[in-house]
PDB file of C-alpha atoms in Angstrom:
ATOM      1  CA  MET A   1     -27.130   7.056  -4.378  1.00  0.00           C
ATOM      2  CA  THR A   2     -25.277   3.886  -4.033  1.00  0.00           C
ATOM      3  CA  SER A   3     -25.487   2.018  -0.624  1.00  0.00           C
ATOM      4  CA  PRO A   4     -21.899   1.919   1.257  1.00  0.00           C
ATOM      5  CA  THR A   5     -20.289  -1.062   1.015  1.00  0.00           C
ATOM      6  CA  THR A   6     -19.419  -3.639   3.631  1.00  0.00           C
ATOM      7  CA  GLN A   7     -15.626  -2.885   4.971  1.00  0.00           C
ATOM      8  CA  SER A   8     -13.431  -5.451   6.940  1.00  0.00           C
ATOM      9  CA  GLN A   9     -13.142  -3.888  10.870  1.00  0.00           C
ATOM     10  CA  GLU A  10      -9.295  -4.739  11.070  1.00  0.00           C
ATOM     11  CA  THR A  11      -6.815  -2.141  10.065  1.00  0.00           C
ATOM     12  CA  ALA A  12      -3.458  -1.598  10.912  1.00  0.00           C
ATOM     13  CA  ALA A  13      -2.573   1.683  12.237  1.00  0.00           C
ATOM     14  CA  THR A  14      -1.158   2.910   8.862  1.00  0.00           C
ATOM     15  CA  GLY A  15      -2.992   0.402   6.629  1.00  0.00           C
ATOM     16  CA  ILE A  16      -5.884   0.919   4.062  1.00  0.00           C
ATOM     17  CA  LEU A  17      -9.693  -0.486   4.435  1.00  0.00           C
ATOM     18  CA  LEU A  18     -10.761  -3.148   2.108  1.00  0.00           C
ATOM     19  CA  THR A  19     -14.305  -3.979   1.130  1.00  0.00           C
ATOM     20  CA  ASP A  20     -15.088  -7.652   2.054  1.00  0.00           C
ATOM     21  CA  VAL A  21     -15.008  -8.294  -1.939  1.00  0.00           C
ATOM     22  CA  ALA A  22     -11.879  -7.022  -2.386  1.00  0.00           C
ATOM     23  CA  ALA A  23     -10.269  -8.523   0.580  1.00  0.00           C
ATOM     24  CA  GLY A  24     -11.528 -12.173  -0.991  1.00  0.00           C
ATOM     25  CA  LYS A  25     -10.122 -11.502  -4.250  1.00  0.00           C
ATOM     26  CA  VAL A  26      -6.481 -10.482  -2.328  1.00  0.00           C
ATOM     27  CA  LYS A  27      -7.133 -13.899  -0.240  1.00  0.00           C
ATOM     28  CA  ALA A  28      -7.432 -15.663  -3.381  1.00  0.00           C
ATOM     29  CA  LEU A  29      -4.845 -14.189  -5.167  1.00  0.00           C
ATOM     30  CA  LEU A  30      -2.375 -15.111  -2.772  1.00  0.00           C
ATOM     31  CA  GLU A  31      -3.890 -18.712  -2.167  1.00  0.00           C
ATOM     32  CA  GLN A  32      -2.972 -19.235  -6.075  1.00  0.00           C
ATOM     33  CA  GLU A  33       0.433 -18.289  -5.738  1.00  0.00           C
ATOM     34  CA  GLY A  34       0.980 -20.592  -2.638  1.00  0.00           C
ATOM     35  CA  ARG A  35       3.124 -18.315  -0.502  1.00  0.00           C
ATOM     36  CA  ASP A  36       2.470 -16.432   2.730  1.00  0.00           C
ATOM     37  CA  ASP A  37       5.621 -14.070   2.227  1.00  0.00           C
ATOM     38  CA  LEU A  38       3.603 -11.686  -0.046  1.00  0.00           C
ATOM     39  CA  ARG A  39       2.941  -8.116   0.906  1.00  0.00           C
ATOM     40  CA  LEU A  40      -0.037  -6.166  -1.062  1.00  0.00           C
ATOM     41  CA  ARG A  41       1.466  -2.511  -2.239  1.00  0.00           C
ATOM     42  CA  VAL A  42      -0.975   0.452  -2.851  1.00  0.00           C
ATOM     43  CA  ALA A  43       0.546   2.833  -5.159  1.00  0.00           C
ATOM     44  CA  VAL A  44      -1.306   6.045  -6.369  1.00  0.00           C
ATOM     45  CA  GLN A  45      -0.716   8.113  -8.612  1.00  0.00           C
ATOM     46  CA  PRO A  46      -1.839  11.115 -10.668  1.00  0.00           C
ATOM     47  CA  GLY A  47      -4.195  10.601 -13.741  1.00  0.00           C
ATOM     48  CA  GLY A  48      -7.391   8.992 -14.511  1.00  0.00           C
ATOM     49  CA  CYS A  49     -11.214  10.259 -14.817  1.00  0.00           C
ATOM     50  CA  SER A  50     -10.528  11.110 -10.865  1.00  0.00           C
ATOM     51  CA  GLY A  51      -7.440  12.624 -11.154  1.00  0.00           C
ATOM     52  CA  LEU A  52      -5.737   9.269  -9.340  1.00  0.00           C
ATOM     53  CA  ARG A  53      -4.515   6.130 -10.689  1.00  0.00           C
ATOM     54  CA  TYR A  54      -4.336   3.238  -8.258  1.00  0.00           C
ATOM     55  CA  GLN A  55      -2.400   0.535  -8.367  1.00  0.00           C
ATOM     56  CA  LEU A  56      -2.153  -2.663  -6.405  1.00  0.00           C
ATOM     57  CA  PHE A  57       0.580  -5.536  -6.622  1.00  0.00           C
ATOM     58  CA  PHE A  58       1.985  -7.996  -4.738  1.00  0.00           C
ATOM     59  CA  ASP A  59       5.770  -7.150  -3.412  1.00  0.00           C
ATOM     60  CA  GLU A  60       7.931 -10.103  -1.344  1.00  0.00           C
ATOM     61  CA  ARG A  61      10.299  -7.099  -0.139  1.00  0.00           C
ATOM     62  CA  GLN A  62       9.602  -6.153   3.609  1.00  0.00           C
ATOM     63  CA  LEU A  63      10.354  -2.393   4.653  1.00  0.00           C
ATOM     64  CA  ASP A  64      12.249  -2.580   7.724  1.00  0.00           C
ATOM     65  CA  LEU A  65      12.585   1.152   8.194  1.00  0.00           C
ATOM     66  CA  GLN A  66      13.175   2.311  12.152  1.00  0.00           C
ATOM     67  CA  PRO A  67      11.880   5.464  13.454  1.00  0.00           C
ATOM     68  CA  GLY A  68      14.605   8.007  12.519  1.00  0.00           C
ATOM     69  CA  ASP A  69      16.106   6.288   9.257  1.00  0.00           C
ATOM     70  CA  GLU A  70      16.658   8.508   6.234  1.00  0.00           C
ATOM     71  CA  VAL A  71      15.088   7.982   3.072  1.00  0.00           C
ATOM     72  CA  ILE A  72      16.243   9.958  -0.055  1.00  0.00           C
ATOM     73  CA  LEU A  73      13.739  10.735  -2.437  1.00  0.00           C
ATOM     74  CA  PRO A  74      13.411  12.886  -5.217  1.00  0.00           C
ATOM     75  CA  SER A  75      13.533  16.482  -5.508  1.00  0.00           C
ATOM     76  CA  PHE A  76      10.020  16.854  -7.630  1.00  0.00           C
ATOM     77  CA  THR A  77       7.586  13.999  -6.263  1.00  0.00           C
ATOM     78  CA  PHE A  78       4.230  13.875  -5.198  1.00  0.00           C
ATOM     79  CA  CYS A  79       4.021  14.446  -1.494  1.00  0.00           C
ATOM     80  CA  SER A  80       2.217  11.292  -0.307  1.00  0.00           C
ATOM     81  CA  THR A  81       5.593   9.959  -1.562  1.00  0.00           C
ATOM     82  CA  ALA A  82       7.437  11.101   1.516  1.00  0.00           C
ATOM     83  CA  ASN A  83       4.563  10.904   3.681  1.00  0.00           C
ATOM     84  CA  ALA A  84       4.197   7.457   3.150  1.00  0.00           C
ATOM     85  CA  TYR A  85       8.013   7.763   5.203  1.00  0.00           C
ATOM     86  CA  ALA A  86       7.330  10.077   7.614  1.00  0.00           C
ATOM     87  CA  LEU A  87       4.319   7.945   8.926  1.00  0.00           C
ATOM     88  CA  ARG A  88       6.773   5.150   9.821  1.00  0.00           C
ATOM     89  CA  GLY A  89       8.895   7.504  11.495  1.00  0.00           C
ATOM     90  CA  ALA A  90      11.821   8.196   8.560  1.00  0.00           C
ATOM     91  CA  ILE A  91      12.477  11.131   8.015  1.00  0.00           C
ATOM     92  CA  PRO A  92      12.347  12.087   3.802  1.00  0.00           C
ATOM     93  CA  VAL A  93      15.611  14.036   2.740  1.00  0.00           C
TER      94      VAL A  93
END
């Protein structure tokens, strides 16, 4: 059995927990870019050994969704796609 990793104490209400090692790597990558307007995005897709495949990438877009905004989604999609918007108060349609 492996020991649990130390996780950062601060998270946003709709954020994720990063280990201290992962947070350090993210910080180093941002410092290499020399920009402070990038956001870390996490995508989860079916596949991989555990049944899910995770993608981490930086994005300069800022989502300015307001509660009640409608977001058009494909009719056949993974449920987490709609949940990501619903958690921000938007209405998936």
